[in-house]
Amino acid sequence: MRKEVFLSDVASVRSIVRATGFFTEEEIQMAGELVETYLQQGEQSGYRFLFLEEEGRVVGYACFGEISCTNHRYDLYWIAVDPKEQGKGLGRKILEETESEIRSLGGQKVYIETSSRPRYLPTRQFYLARGYVVDAQLKDFYNWGDDKVIFSRTLMEAPRIEEKPVGRTRPTKIRKVAVSSRKGI
Ligand SMILES: CC(C)(COP(=O)(O)OP(=O)(O)OC[C@H]1O[C@@H](n2cnc3c(N)ncnc32)[C@H](O)[C@@H]1OP(=O)(O)O)[C@@H](O)C(=O)NCCC(=O)NCCS
Protein backbone atom coordinates (compact mmCIF):
# COMPACT_ATOMS: atom_id res chain seq x y z
CA MET A 1 0.00 0.00 0.00
CA ARG A 2 1.45 3.39 -0.89
CA LYS A 3 0.44 7.01 -0.31
CA GLU A 4 2.76 8.65 -2.85
CA VAL A 5 1.10 9.56 -6.12
CA PHE A 6 2.88 8.99 -9.44
CA LEU A 7 2.04 10.25 -12.93
CA SER A 8 1.37 6.64 -13.98
CA ASP A 9 -1.50 6.53 -11.44
CA VAL A 10 -3.65 8.73 -13.72
CA ALA A 11 -3.79 5.87 -16.24
CA SER A 12 -3.98 3.12 -13.57
CA VAL A 13 -6.95 4.77 -11.88
CA ARG A 14 -8.82 5.29 -15.17
CA SER A 15 -8.08 1.71 -16.19
CA ILE A 16 -9.38 0.20 -12.90
CA VAL A 17 -12.44 2.45 -12.72
CA ARG A 18 -13.29 1.67 -16.39
CA ALA A 19 -12.78 -2.08 -15.89
CA THR A 20 -15.31 -2.21 -13.01
CA GLY A 21 -18.03 -1.35 -15.55
CA PHE A 22 -19.74 0.75 -12.86
CA PHE A 23 -18.96 4.21 -14.13
CA THR A 24 -19.77 6.49 -17.05
CA GLU A 25 -17.01 7.87 -19.31
CA GLU A 26 -17.44 11.26 -17.57
CA GLU A 27 -16.89 9.65 -14.16
CA ILE A 28 -13.86 7.71 -15.47
CA GLN A 29 -12.29 10.95 -16.72
CA MET A 30 -13.11 12.68 -13.41
CA ALA A 31 -11.42 9.89 -11.39
CA GLY A 32 -8.22 10.51 -13.38
CA GLU A 33 -8.56 14.29 -13.04
CA LEU A 34 -8.51 14.00 -9.24
CA VAL A 35 -5.10 12.32 -9.52
CA GLU A 36 -3.92 15.06 -11.91
CA THR A 37 -5.16 17.75 -9.50
CA TYR A 38 -3.20 16.13 -6.69
CA LEU A 39 -0.07 15.96 -8.84
CA GLN A 40 -0.38 19.72 -9.50
CA GLN A 41 -1.42 20.92 -6.04
CA GLY A 42 -0.37 18.20 -3.59
CA GLU A 43 -2.32 18.08 -0.31
CA GLN A 44 -3.67 21.59 -1.04
CA SER A 45 -5.94 19.85 -3.54
CA GLY A 46 -7.93 18.38 -0.65
CA TYR A 47 -7.45 14.88 -2.07
CA ARG A 48 -5.40 12.05 -0.69
CA PHE A 49 -4.81 8.62 -2.17
CA LEU A 50 -3.93 5.09 -1.22
CA PHE A 51 -2.82 2.61 -3.85
CA LEU A 52 -2.67 -1.13 -3.38
CA GLU A 53 -0.04 -2.76 -5.58
CA GLU A 54 0.64 -6.37 -6.43
CA GLU A 55 3.85 -7.19 -8.25
CA GLY A 56 4.27 -3.52 -9.14
CA ARG A 57 0.75 -3.25 -10.61
CA VAL A 58 -1.99 -1.08 -9.07
CA VAL A 59 -4.93 -3.41 -8.29
CA GLY A 60 -7.04 -1.04 -6.22
CA TYR A 61 -7.14 2.43 -4.76
CA ALA A 62 -9.02 4.90 -2.61
CA CYS A 63 -9.34 8.68 -2.88
CA PHE A 64 -10.45 10.60 0.19
CA GLY A 65 -10.25 14.04 1.76
CA GLU A 66 -11.34 16.25 4.60
CA ILE A 67 -14.69 17.97 4.06
CA SER A 68 -14.20 21.72 4.37
CA CYS A 69 -16.15 23.60 7.05
CA THR A 70 -16.63 20.46 9.15
CA ASN A 71 -14.99 19.29 12.36
CA HIS A 72 -12.66 16.68 10.85
CA ARG A 73 -15.25 14.85 8.76
CA TYR A 74 -13.87 13.00 5.73
CA ASP A 75 -15.33 11.96 2.41
CA LEU A 76 -14.33 8.75 0.69
CA TYR A 77 -14.65 9.94 -2.90
CA TRP A 78 -13.68 6.73 -4.66
CA ILE A 79 -12.77 3.17 -3.87
CA ALA A 80 -12.29 0.58 -6.57
CA VAL A 81 -10.64 -2.79 -7.01
CA ASP A 82 -9.69 -4.38 -10.32
CA PRO A 83 -12.62 -6.75 -11.11
CA LYS A 84 -10.18 -9.65 -11.57
CA GLU A 85 -9.10 -9.17 -7.93
CA GLN A 86 -12.48 -8.45 -6.31
CA GLY A 87 -13.93 -10.64 -3.55
CA LYS A 88 -10.50 -11.48 -2.15
CA GLY A 89 -10.49 -9.00 0.71
CA LEU A 90 -8.56 -6.28 -1.10
CA GLY A 91 -11.38 -3.71 -0.86
CA ARG A 92 -11.54 -4.38 2.86
CA LYS A 93 -7.79 -3.90 3.16
CA ILE A 94 -7.90 -0.58 1.26
CA LEU A 95 -10.86 0.69 3.30
CA GLU A 96 -9.26 -0.30 6.62
CA GLU A 97 -6.00 1.40 5.66
CA THR A 98 -7.92 4.50 4.51
CA GLU A 99 -9.75 4.68 7.86
CA SER A 100 -6.48 4.24 9.72
CA GLU A 101 -4.95 7.08 7.68
CA ILE A 102 -8.00 9.29 8.35
CA ARG A 103 -7.75 8.50 12.08
CA SER A 104 -4.07 9.46 12.10
CA LEU A 105 -5.04 12.79 10.49
CA GLY A 106 -7.54 13.40 13.33
CA GLY A 107 -10.61 12.40 11.31
CA GLN A 108 -13.71 11.61 13.34
CA LYS A 109 -16.30 10.50 10.80
CA VAL A 110 -16.20 9.11 7.27
CA TYR A 111 -18.93 9.68 4.70
CA ILE A 112 -19.50 7.74 1.49
CA GLU A 113 -22.08 8.39 -1.18
CA THR A 114 -23.37 5.83 -3.61
CA SER A 115 -26.32 5.05 -5.81
CA SER A 116 -29.49 3.19 -4.81
CA ARG A 117 -29.60 1.36 -8.17
CA PRO A 118 -29.68 -2.48 -7.97
CA ARG A 119 -26.32 -2.54 -9.75
CA TYR A 120 -24.74 -0.96 -6.64
CA LEU A 121 -26.20 -3.51 -4.22
CA PRO A 122 -22.83 -5.32 -3.81
CA THR A 123 -21.18 -1.95 -3.14
CA ARG A 124 -23.78 -1.08 -0.48
CA GLN A 125 -23.36 -4.56 1.05
CA PHE A 126 -19.63 -4.01 1.12
CA TYR A 127 -20.06 -0.79 3.14
CA LEU A 128 -22.59 -2.39 5.51
CA ALA A 129 -20.21 -5.32 6.04
CA ARG A 130 -17.50 -2.80 6.95
CA GLY A 131 -19.59 -1.19 9.74
CA TYR A 132 -21.09 1.72 7.78
CA VAL A 133 -24.70 2.78 8.35
CA VAL A 134 -27.13 4.54 6.03
CA ASP A 135 -27.40 8.11 7.33
CA ALA A 136 -29.64 9.54 4.61
CA GLN A 137 -31.17 8.76 1.25
CA LEU A 138 -31.84 11.61 -1.16
CA LYS A 139 -34.66 10.59 -3.45
CA ASP A 140 -34.13 10.88 -7.23
CA PHE A 141 -30.83 12.71 -6.61
CA TYR A 142 -28.87 11.27 -9.56
CA ASN A 143 -31.89 10.61 -11.74
CA TRP A 144 -35.53 9.53 -11.46
CA GLY A 145 -35.50 6.33 -9.41
CA ASP A 146 -31.77 6.71 -8.66
CA ASP A 147 -31.30 7.98 -5.10
CA LYS A 148 -28.11 9.12 -3.43
CA VAL A 149 -27.43 6.85 -0.42
CA ILE A 150 -25.17 8.42 2.19
CA PHE A 151 -23.27 6.05 4.44
CA SER A 152 -21.22 7.04 7.44
CA ARG A 153 -18.95 5.50 10.02
CA THR A 154 -17.84 7.09 13.27
CA LEU A 155 -14.14 6.63 13.93
CA MET A 156 -14.03 8.62 17.15
CA GLU A 157 -16.88 8.78 19.64
CA ALA A 158 -18.50 12.18 20.20
CA PRO A 159 -17.28 14.02 23.31
CA ARG A 160 -19.71 14.00 26.28
CA ILE A 161 -21.74 17.19 26.41
CA GLU A 162 -22.86 18.20 29.93
CA GLU A 163 -26.65 18.30 30.12
CA LYS A 164 -28.18 21.63 31.07
CA PRO A 165 -31.40 21.61 33.15
CA VAL A 166 -34.47 22.23 31.01
CA GLY A 167 -38.00 23.48 31.80
CA ARG A 168 -39.08 25.12 35.09
CA THR A 169 -36.50 24.67 37.79
CA ARG A 170 -36.66 24.94 41.53
CA PRO A 171 -34.89 28.31 41.84
CA THR A 172 -37.75 29.95 39.80
CA LYS A 173 -40.32 28.53 42.25
CA ILE A 174 -38.33 29.68 45.27
CA ARG A 175 -38.05 33.18 43.79
CA LYS A 176 -41.83 33.29 43.26
CA VAL A 177 -42.48 32.28 46.86
CA ALA A 178 -40.02 34.90 48.06
CA VAL A 179 -41.77 37.65 46.01
CA SER A 180 -45.28 36.75 47.24
CA SER A 181 -44.16 36.51 50.87
CA ARG A 182 -42.55 39.95 50.54
CA LYS A 183 -45.86 41.27 49.14
CA GLY A 184 -47.67 39.98 52.23
CA ILE A 185 -45.43 41.89 54.59
C1 LIG B 1 -16.78 -2.25 -3.65
C2 LIG B 1 -15.40 -2.86 -3.85
C3 LIG B 1 -14.34 -1.77 -3.67
C4 LIG B 1 -15.17 -3.97 -2.80
O1 LIG B 1 -13.87 -4.53 -2.99
P1 LIG B 1 -13.64 -6.11 -2.89
O2 LIG B 1 -12.18 -6.36 -2.93
O3 LIG B 1 -14.46 -6.78 -3.93
O4 LIG B 1 -14.28 -6.44 -1.45
P2 LIG B 1 -13.73 -7.47 -0.35
O5 LIG B 1 -13.41 -8.76 -1.03
O6 LIG B 1 -12.64 -6.85 0.42
O7 LIG B 1 -15.01 -7.62 0.59
C5 LIG B 1 -15.09 -6.93 1.85
C6 LIG B 1 -16.38 -7.23 2.52
O8 LIG B 1 -17.51 -6.80 1.76
C7 LIG B 1 -18.40 -7.88 1.53
N1 LIG B 1 -18.78 -7.89 0.14
C8 LIG B 1 -18.00 -7.60 -0.92
N2 LIG B 1 -18.68 -7.75 -2.06
C9 LIG B 1 -19.91 -8.20 -1.69
C10 LIG B 1 -21.06 -8.60 -2.40
N3 LIG B 1 -21.08 -8.64 -3.75
N4 LIG B 1 -22.15 -9.00 -1.71
C11 LIG B 1 -22.13 -9.04 -0.36
N5 LIG B 1 -21.06 -8.69 0.37
C12 LIG B 1 -19.99 -8.28 -0.29
C13 LIG B 1 -17.60 -9.15 1.80
O9 LIG B 1 -18.46 -10.14 2.35
C14 LIG B 1 -16.56 -8.72 2.78
O10 LIG B 1 -17.03 -8.81 4.11
P3 LIG B 1 -16.13 -9.57 5.22
O11 LIG B 1 -14.79 -8.89 5.19
O12 LIG B 1 -16.88 -9.36 6.48
O13 LIG B 1 -16.08 -11.00 4.74
C15 LIG B 1 -15.22 -3.51 -5.26
O14 LIG B 1 -16.15 -4.53 -5.38
C16 LIG B 1 -15.39 -2.52 -6.42
O15 LIG B 1 -14.41 -1.96 -6.90
N6 LIG B 1 -16.63 -2.35 -6.90
C17 LIG B 1 -16.90 -1.50 -8.06
C18 LIG B 1 -16.64 -0.07 -7.83
C19 LIG B 1 -17.50 0.52 -6.75
O16 LIG B 1 -18.68 0.25 -6.60
N7 LIG B 1 -16.87 1.40 -5.95
C20 LIG B 1 -17.55 2.11 -4.88
C21 LIG B 1 -18.25 3.33 -5.38
S1 LIG B 1 -17.16 4.73 -5.46
PDB file of C-alpha atoms and ligand atoms in Angstrom:
ATOM      1  CA  MET A   1       0.000   0.000   0.000  1.00  0.00           C
ATOM      2  CA  ARG A   2       1.449   3.391  -0.886  1.00  0.00           C
ATOM      3  CA  LYS A   3       0.438   7.010  -0.307  1.00  0.00           C
ATOM      4  CA  GLU A   4       2.757   8.646  -2.849  1.00  0.00           C
ATOM      5  CA  VAL A   5       1.103   9.562  -6.115  1.00  0.00           C
ATOM      6  CA  PHE A   6       2.879   8.987  -9.440  1.00  0.00           C
ATOM      7  CA  LEU A   7       2.044  10.246 -12.931  1.00  0.00           C
ATOM      8  CA  SER A   8       1.367   6.635 -13.984  1.00  0.00           C
ATOM      9  CA  ASP A   9      -1.501   6.533 -11.442  1.00  0.00           C
ATOM     10  CA  VAL A  10      -3.646   8.730 -13.721  1.00  0.00           C
ATOM     11  CA  ALA A  11      -3.788   5.868 -16.239  1.00  0.00           C
ATOM     12  CA  SER A  12      -3.979   3.120 -13.567  1.00  0.00           C
ATOM     13  CA  VAL A  13      -6.955   4.772 -11.879  1.00  0.00           C
ATOM     14  CA  ARG A  14      -8.818   5.286 -15.170  1.00  0.00           C
ATOM     15  CA  SER A  15      -8.079   1.711 -16.188  1.00  0.00           C
ATOM     16  CA  ILE A  16      -9.384   0.198 -12.897  1.00  0.00           C
ATOM     17  CA  VAL A  17     -12.438   2.448 -12.721  1.00  0.00           C
ATOM     18  CA  ARG A  18     -13.289   1.673 -16.391  1.00  0.00           C
ATOM     19  CA  ALA A  19     -12.777  -2.085 -15.890  1.00  0.00           C
ATOM     20  CA  THR A  20     -15.308  -2.210 -13.014  1.00  0.00           C
ATOM     21  CA  GLY A  21     -18.026  -1.351 -15.554  1.00  0.00           C
ATOM     22  CA  PHE A  22     -19.744   0.749 -12.863  1.00  0.00           C
ATOM     23  CA  PHE A  23     -18.956   4.214 -14.126  1.00  0.00           C
ATOM     24  CA  THR A  24     -19.768   6.494 -17.046  1.00  0.00           C
ATOM     25  CA  GLU A  25     -17.008   7.867 -19.307  1.00  0.00           C
ATOM     26  CA  GLU A  26     -17.442  11.257 -17.572  1.00  0.00           C
ATOM     27  CA  GLU A  27     -16.890   9.646 -14.157  1.00  0.00           C
ATOM     28  CA  ILE A  28     -13.856   7.709 -15.466  1.00  0.00           C
ATOM     29  CA  GLN A  29     -12.291  10.952 -16.720  1.00  0.00           C
ATOM     30  CA  MET A  30     -13.108  12.675 -13.415  1.00  0.00           C
ATOM     31  CA  ALA A  31     -11.425   9.892 -11.389  1.00  0.00           C
ATOM     32  CA  GLY A  32      -8.219  10.513 -13.381  1.00  0.00           C
ATOM     33  CA  GLU A  33      -8.562  14.290 -13.043  1.00  0.00           C
ATOM     34  CA  LEU A  34      -8.512  14.000  -9.243  1.00  0.00           C
ATOM     35  CA  VAL A  35      -5.102  12.325  -9.517  1.00  0.00           C
ATOM     36  CA  GLU A  36      -3.920  15.064 -11.908  1.00  0.00           C
ATOM     37  CA  THR A  37      -5.164  17.754  -9.502  1.00  0.00           C
ATOM     38  CA  TYR A  38      -3.202  16.126  -6.690  1.00  0.00           C
ATOM     39  CA  LEU A  39      -0.070  15.959  -8.845  1.00  0.00           C
ATOM     40  CA  GLN A  40      -0.384  19.717  -9.504  1.00  0.00           C
ATOM     41  CA  GLN A  41      -1.424  20.921  -6.041  1.00  0.00           C
ATOM     42  CA  GLY A  42      -0.373  18.197  -3.588  1.00  0.00           C
ATOM     43  CA  GLU A  43      -2.319  18.077  -0.306  1.00  0.00           C
ATOM     44  CA  GLN A  44      -3.665  21.595  -1.041  1.00  0.00           C
ATOM     45  CA  SER A  45      -5.937  19.846  -3.541  1.00  0.00           C
ATOM     46  CA  GLY A  46      -7.930  18.382  -0.652  1.00  0.00           C
ATOM     47  CA  TYR A  47      -7.451  14.885  -2.073  1.00  0.00           C
ATOM     48  CA  ARG A  48      -5.400  12.054  -0.689  1.00  0.00           C
ATOM     49  CA  PHE A  49      -4.809   8.622  -2.171  1.00  0.00           C
ATOM     50  CA  LEU A  50      -3.926   5.089  -1.218  1.00  0.00           C
ATOM     51  CA  PHE A  51      -2.821   2.611  -3.851  1.00  0.00           C
ATOM     52  CA  LEU A  52      -2.668  -1.127  -3.383  1.00  0.00           C
ATOM     53  CA  GLU A  53      -0.041  -2.759  -5.578  1.00  0.00           C
ATOM     54  CA  GLU A  54       0.640  -6.372  -6.426  1.00  0.00           C
ATOM     55  CA  GLU A  55       3.852  -7.193  -8.251  1.00  0.00           C
ATOM     56  CA  GLY A  56       4.266  -3.519  -9.141  1.00  0.00           C
ATOM     57  CA  ARG A  57       0.752  -3.253 -10.607  1.00  0.00           C
ATOM     58  CA  VAL A  58      -1.991  -1.079  -9.072  1.00  0.00           C
ATOM     59  CA  VAL A  59      -4.928  -3.406  -8.289  1.00  0.00           C
ATOM     60  CA  GLY A  60      -7.042  -1.041  -6.222  1.00  0.00           C
ATOM     61  CA  TYR A  61      -7.141   2.427  -4.759  1.00  0.00           C
ATOM     62  CA  ALA A  62      -9.021   4.903  -2.608  1.00  0.00           C
ATOM     63  CA  CYS A  63      -9.344   8.677  -2.884  1.00  0.00           C
ATOM     64  CA  PHE A  64     -10.455  10.601   0.189  1.00  0.00           C
ATOM     65  CA  GLY A  65     -10.249  14.037   1.756  1.00  0.00           C
ATOM     66  CA  GLU A  66     -11.339  16.252   4.603  1.00  0.00           C
ATOM     67  CA  ILE A  67     -14.694  17.972   4.062  1.00  0.00           C
ATOM     68  CA  SER A  68     -14.199  21.718   4.366  1.00  0.00           C
ATOM     69  CA  CYS A  69     -16.150  23.604   7.053  1.00  0.00           C
ATOM     70  CA  THR A  70     -16.630  20.456   9.147  1.00  0.00           C
ATOM     71  CA  ASN A  71     -14.994  19.293  12.358  1.00  0.00           C
ATOM     72  CA  HIS A  72     -12.655  16.682  10.851  1.00  0.00           C
ATOM     73  CA  ARG A  73     -15.249  14.850   8.760  1.00  0.00           C
ATOM     74  CA  TYR A  74     -13.872  12.999   5.731  1.00  0.00           C
ATOM     75  CA  ASP A  75     -15.330  11.956   2.414  1.00  0.00           C
ATOM     76  CA  LEU A  76     -14.333   8.746   0.693  1.00  0.00           C
ATOM     77  CA  TYR A  77     -14.653   9.943  -2.899  1.00  0.00           C
ATOM     78  CA  TRP A  78     -13.682   6.732  -4.664  1.00  0.00           C
ATOM     79  CA  ILE A  79     -12.772   3.168  -3.875  1.00  0.00           C
ATOM     80  CA  ALA A  80     -12.291   0.582  -6.575  1.00  0.00           C
ATOM     81  CA  VAL A  81     -10.645  -2.794  -7.009  1.00  0.00           C
ATOM     82  CA  ASP A  82      -9.687  -4.378 -10.320  1.00  0.00           C
ATOM     83  CA  PRO A  83     -12.624  -6.751 -11.106  1.00  0.00           C
ATOM     84  CA  LYS A  84     -10.178  -9.652 -11.573  1.00  0.00           C
ATOM     85  CA  GLU A  85      -9.103  -9.174  -7.932  1.00  0.00           C
ATOM     86  CA  GLN A  86     -12.482  -8.450  -6.311  1.00  0.00           C
ATOM     87  CA  GLY A  87     -13.929 -10.638  -3.555  1.00  0.00           C
ATOM     88  CA  LYS A  88     -10.497 -11.480  -2.153  1.00  0.00           C
ATOM     89  CA  GLY A  89     -10.491  -8.998   0.713  1.00  0.00           C
ATOM     90  CA  LEU A  90      -8.557  -6.277  -1.101  1.00  0.00           C
ATOM     91  CA  GLY A  91     -11.377  -3.711  -0.858  1.00  0.00           C
ATOM     92  CA  ARG A  92     -11.545  -4.383   2.860  1.00  0.00           C
ATOM     93  CA  LYS A  93      -7.788  -3.903   3.157  1.00  0.00           C
ATOM     94  CA  ILE A  94      -7.902  -0.583   1.262  1.00  0.00           C
ATOM     95  CA  LEU A  95     -10.859   0.690   3.298  1.00  0.00           C
ATOM     96  CA  GLU A  96      -9.259  -0.298   6.624  1.00  0.00           C
ATOM     97  CA  GLU A  97      -6.004   1.396   5.659  1.00  0.00           C
ATOM     98  CA  THR A  98      -7.915   4.497   4.513  1.00  0.00           C
ATOM     99  CA  GLU A  99      -9.748   4.681   7.855  1.00  0.00           C
ATOM    100  CA  SER A 100      -6.484   4.238   9.723  1.00  0.00           C
ATOM    101  CA  GLU A 101      -4.948   7.075   7.678  1.00  0.00           C
ATOM    102  CA  ILE A 102      -8.002   9.286   8.348  1.00  0.00           C
ATOM    103  CA  ARG A 103      -7.747   8.503  12.084  1.00  0.00           C
ATOM    104  CA  SER A 104      -4.073   9.461  12.104  1.00  0.00           C
ATOM    105  CA  LEU A 105      -5.044  12.794  10.494  1.00  0.00           C
ATOM    106  CA  GLY A 106      -7.542  13.401  13.331  1.00  0.00           C
ATOM    107  CA  GLY A 107     -10.612  12.397  11.307  1.00  0.00           C
ATOM    108  CA  GLN A 108     -13.706  11.611  13.339  1.00  0.00           C
ATOM    109  CA  LYS A 109     -16.295  10.497  10.799  1.00  0.00           C
ATOM    110  CA  VAL A 110     -16.201   9.106   7.274  1.00  0.00           C
ATOM    111  CA  TYR A 111     -18.932   9.681   4.700  1.00  0.00           C
ATOM    112  CA  ILE A 112     -19.505   7.741   1.492  1.00  0.00           C
ATOM    113  CA  GLU A 113     -22.082   8.392  -1.180  1.00  0.00           C
ATOM    114  CA  THR A 114     -23.375   5.827  -3.605  1.00  0.00           C
ATOM    115  CA  SER A 115     -26.321   5.052  -5.815  1.00  0.00           C
ATOM    116  CA  SER A 116     -29.486   3.186  -4.808  1.00  0.00           C
ATOM    117  CA  ARG A 117     -29.604   1.356  -8.166  1.00  0.00           C
ATOM    118  CA  PRO A 118     -29.679  -2.483  -7.968  1.00  0.00           C
ATOM    119  CA  ARG A 119     -26.315  -2.537  -9.745  1.00  0.00           C
ATOM    120  CA  TYR A 120     -24.740  -0.959  -6.641  1.00  0.00           C
ATOM    121  CA  LEU A 121     -26.198  -3.515  -4.220  1.00  0.00           C
ATOM    122  CA  PRO A 122     -22.825  -5.318  -3.814  1.00  0.00           C
ATOM    123  CA  THR A 123     -21.179  -1.947  -3.142  1.00  0.00           C
ATOM    124  CA  ARG A 124     -23.781  -1.077  -0.484  1.00  0.00           C
ATOM    125  CA  GLN A 125     -23.362  -4.558   1.053  1.00  0.00           C
ATOM    126  CA  PHE A 126     -19.627  -4.010   1.118  1.00  0.00           C
ATOM    127  CA  TYR A 127     -20.056  -0.788   3.143  1.00  0.00           C
ATOM    128  CA  LEU A 128     -22.594  -2.395   5.506  1.00  0.00           C
ATOM    129  CA  ALA A 129     -20.210  -5.321   6.042  1.00  0.00           C
ATOM    130  CA  ARG A 130     -17.501  -2.803   6.951  1.00  0.00           C
ATOM    131  CA  GLY A 131     -19.590  -1.194   9.739  1.00  0.00           C
ATOM    132  CA  TYR A 132     -21.092   1.722   7.778  1.00  0.00           C
ATOM    133  CA  VAL A 133     -24.696   2.775   8.354  1.00  0.00           C
ATOM    134  CA  VAL A 134     -27.128   4.544   6.033  1.00  0.00           C
ATOM    135  CA  ASP A 135     -27.403   8.107   7.326  1.00  0.00           C
ATOM    136  CA  ALA A 136     -29.637   9.540   4.609  1.00  0.00           C
ATOM    137  CA  GLN A 137     -31.167   8.760   1.254  1.00  0.00           C
ATOM    138  CA  LEU A 138     -31.838  11.609  -1.159  1.00  0.00           C
ATOM    139  CA  LYS A 139     -34.661  10.586  -3.450  1.00  0.00           C
ATOM    140  CA  ASP A 140     -34.134  10.879  -7.230  1.00  0.00           C
ATOM    141  CA  PHE A 141     -30.831  12.706  -6.614  1.00  0.00           C
ATOM    142  CA  TYR A 142     -28.866  11.274  -9.563  1.00  0.00           C
ATOM    143  CA  ASN A 143     -31.893  10.611 -11.741  1.00  0.00           C
ATOM    144  CA  TRP A 144     -35.529   9.527 -11.456  1.00  0.00           C
ATOM    145  CA  GLY A 145     -35.503   6.326  -9.414  1.00  0.00           C
ATOM    146  CA  ASP A 146     -31.768   6.709  -8.658  1.00  0.00           C
ATOM    147  CA  ASP A 147     -31.302   7.980  -5.097  1.00  0.00           C
ATOM    148  CA  LYS A 148     -28.112   9.117  -3.429  1.00  0.00           C
ATOM    149  CA  VAL A 149     -27.435   6.852  -0.425  1.00  0.00           C
ATOM    150  CA  ILE A 150     -25.169   8.422   2.191  1.00  0.00           C
ATOM    151  CA  PHE A 151     -23.267   6.048   4.440  1.00  0.00           C
ATOM    152  CA  SER A 152     -21.218   7.042   7.441  1.00  0.00           C
ATOM    153  CA  ARG A 153     -18.950   5.495  10.016  1.00  0.00           C
ATOM    154  CA  THR A 154     -17.844   7.086  13.267  1.00  0.00           C
ATOM    155  CA  LEU A 155     -14.137   6.627  13.927  1.00  0.00           C
ATOM    156  CA  MET A 156     -14.033   8.616  17.149  1.00  0.00           C
ATOM    157  CA  GLU A 157     -16.884   8.778  19.645  1.00  0.00           C
ATOM    158  CA  ALA A 158     -18.503  12.183  20.197  1.00  0.00           C
ATOM    159  CA  PRO A 159     -17.282  14.024  23.309  1.00  0.00           C
ATOM    160  CA  ARG A 160     -19.713  14.002  26.279  1.00  0.00           C
ATOM    161  CA  ILE A 161     -21.735  17.193  26.411  1.00  0.00           C
ATOM    162  CA  GLU A 162     -22.861  18.202  29.933  1.00  0.00           C
ATOM    163  CA  GLU A 163     -26.649  18.298  30.121  1.00  0.00           C
ATOM    164  CA  LYS A 164     -28.177  21.631  31.074  1.00  0.00           C
ATOM    165  CA  PRO A 165     -31.402  21.615  33.149  1.00  0.00           C
ATOM    166  CA  VAL A 166     -34.473  22.226  31.007  1.00  0.00           C
ATOM    167  CA  GLY A 167     -37.997  23.481  31.802  1.00  0.00           C
ATOM    168  CA  ARG A 168     -39.081  25.118  35.094  1.00  0.00           C
ATOM    169  CA  THR A 169     -36.500  24.666  37.789  1.00  0.00           C
ATOM    170  CA  ARG A 170     -36.665  24.937  41.532  1.00  0.00           C
ATOM    171  CA  PRO A 171     -34.891  28.311  41.844  1.00  0.00           C
ATOM    172  CA  THR A 172     -37.746  29.953  39.797  1.00  0.00           C
ATOM    173  CA  LYS A 173     -40.323  28.534  42.248  1.00  0.00           C
ATOM    174  CA  ILE A 174     -38.328  29.684  45.269  1.00  0.00           C
ATOM    175  CA  ARG A 175     -38.052  33.181  43.793  1.00  0.00           C
ATOM    176  CA  LYS A 176     -41.831  33.290  43.263  1.00  0.00           C
ATOM    177  CA  VAL A 177     -42.479  32.282  46.858  1.00  0.00           C
ATOM    178  CA  ALA A 178     -40.017  34.904  48.056  1.00  0.00           C
ATOM    179  CA  VAL A 179     -41.767  37.655  46.008  1.00  0.00           C
ATOM    180  CA  SER A 180     -45.280  36.750  47.239  1.00  0.00           C
ATOM    181  CA  SER A 181     -44.163  36.512  50.868  1.00  0.00           C
ATOM    182  CA  ARG A 182     -42.551  39.949  50.537  1.00  0.00           C
ATOM    183  CA  LYS A 183     -45.863  41.272  49.139  1.00  0.00           C
ATOM    184  CA  GLY A 184     -47.669  39.975  52.234  1.00  0.00           C
ATOM    185  CA  ILE A 185     -45.426  41.895  54.592  1.00  0.00           C
TER     186      ILE A 185
HETATM  187  C1  LIG B   1     -16.777  -2.254  -3.646  1.00  0.00           C
HETATM  188  C2  LIG B   1     -15.398  -2.862  -3.855  1.00  0.00           C
HETATM  189  C3  LIG B   1     -14.345  -1.775  -3.670  1.00  0.00           C
HETATM  190  C4  LIG B   1     -15.167  -3.969  -2.803  1.00  0.00           C
HETATM  191  O1  LIG B   1     -13.874  -4.526  -2.989  1.00  0.00           O
HETATM  192  P1  LIG B   1     -13.639  -6.115  -2.886  1.00  0.00           P
HETATM  193  O2  LIG B   1     -12.182  -6.363  -2.926  1.00  0.00           O
HETATM  194  O3  LIG B   1     -14.461  -6.780  -3.931  1.00  0.00           O
HETATM  195  O4  LIG B   1     -14.275  -6.435  -1.448  1.00  0.00           O
HETATM  196  P2  LIG B   1     -13.734  -7.473  -0.354  1.00  0.00           P
HETATM  197  O5  LIG B   1     -13.407  -8.764  -1.028  1.00  0.00           O
HETATM  198  O6  LIG B   1     -12.635  -6.853   0.419  1.00  0.00           O
HETATM  199  O7  LIG B   1     -15.010  -7.625   0.594  1.00  0.00           O
HETATM  200  C5  LIG B   1     -15.085  -6.929   1.848  1.00  0.00           C
HETATM  201  C6  LIG B   1     -16.377  -7.230   2.524  1.00  0.00           C
HETATM  202  O8  LIG B   1     -17.508  -6.801   1.759  1.00  0.00           O
HETATM  203  C7  LIG B   1     -18.396  -7.885   1.533  1.00  0.00           C
HETATM  204  N1  LIG B   1     -18.776  -7.885   0.140  1.00  0.00           N
HETATM  205  C8  LIG B   1     -18.005  -7.595  -0.916  1.00  0.00           C
HETATM  206  N2  LIG B   1     -18.682  -7.752  -2.055  1.00  0.00           N
HETATM  207  C9  LIG B   1     -19.909  -8.197  -1.693  1.00  0.00           C
HETATM  208  C10 LIG B   1     -21.061  -8.602  -2.402  1.00  0.00           C
HETATM  209  N3  LIG B   1     -21.077  -8.638  -3.745  1.00  0.00           N
HETATM  210  N4  LIG B   1     -22.154  -8.996  -1.712  1.00  0.00           N
HETATM  211  C11 LIG B   1     -22.127  -9.039  -0.363  1.00  0.00           C
HETATM  212  N5  LIG B   1     -21.062  -8.687   0.370  1.00  0.00           N
HETATM  213  C12 LIG B   1     -19.987  -8.280  -0.292  1.00  0.00           C
HETATM  214  C13 LIG B   1     -17.598  -9.151   1.801  1.00  0.00           C
HETATM  215  O9  LIG B   1     -18.456 -10.136   2.350  1.00  0.00           O
HETATM  216  C14 LIG B   1     -16.557  -8.717   2.780  1.00  0.00           C
HETATM  217  O10 LIG B   1     -17.030  -8.812   4.106  1.00  0.00           O
HETATM  218  P3  LIG B   1     -16.131  -9.572   5.217  1.00  0.00           P
HETATM  219  O11 LIG B   1     -14.790  -8.889   5.188  1.00  0.00           O
HETATM  220  O12 LIG B   1     -16.881  -9.359   6.484  1.00  0.00           O
HETATM  221  O13 LIG B   1     -16.083 -10.998   4.744  1.00  0.00           O
HETATM  222  C15 LIG B   1     -15.220  -3.506  -5.262  1.00  0.00           C
HETATM  223  O14 LIG B   1     -16.151  -4.535  -5.385  1.00  0.00           O
HETATM  224  C16 LIG B   1     -15.392  -2.517  -6.415  1.00  0.00           C
HETATM  225  O15 LIG B   1     -14.407  -1.956  -6.897  1.00  0.00           O
HETATM  226  N6  LIG B   1     -16.630  -2.351  -6.898  1.00  0.00           N
HETATM  227  C17 LIG B   1     -16.904  -1.504  -8.059  1.00  0.00           C
HETATM  228  C18 LIG B   1     -16.642  -0.066  -7.833  1.00  0.00           C
HETATM  229  C19 LIG B   1     -17.498   0.518  -6.746  1.00  0.00           C
HETATM  230  O16 LIG B   1     -18.680   0.248  -6.604  1.00  0.00           O
HETATM  231  N7  LIG B   1     -16.871   1.395  -5.946  1.00  0.00           N
HETATM  232  C20 LIG B   1     -17.551   2.107  -4.878  1.00  0.00           C
HETATM  233  C21 LIG B   1     -18.248   3.327  -5.376  1.00  0.00           C
HETATM  234  S1  LIG B   1     -17.165   4.726  -5.462  1.00  0.00           S
END
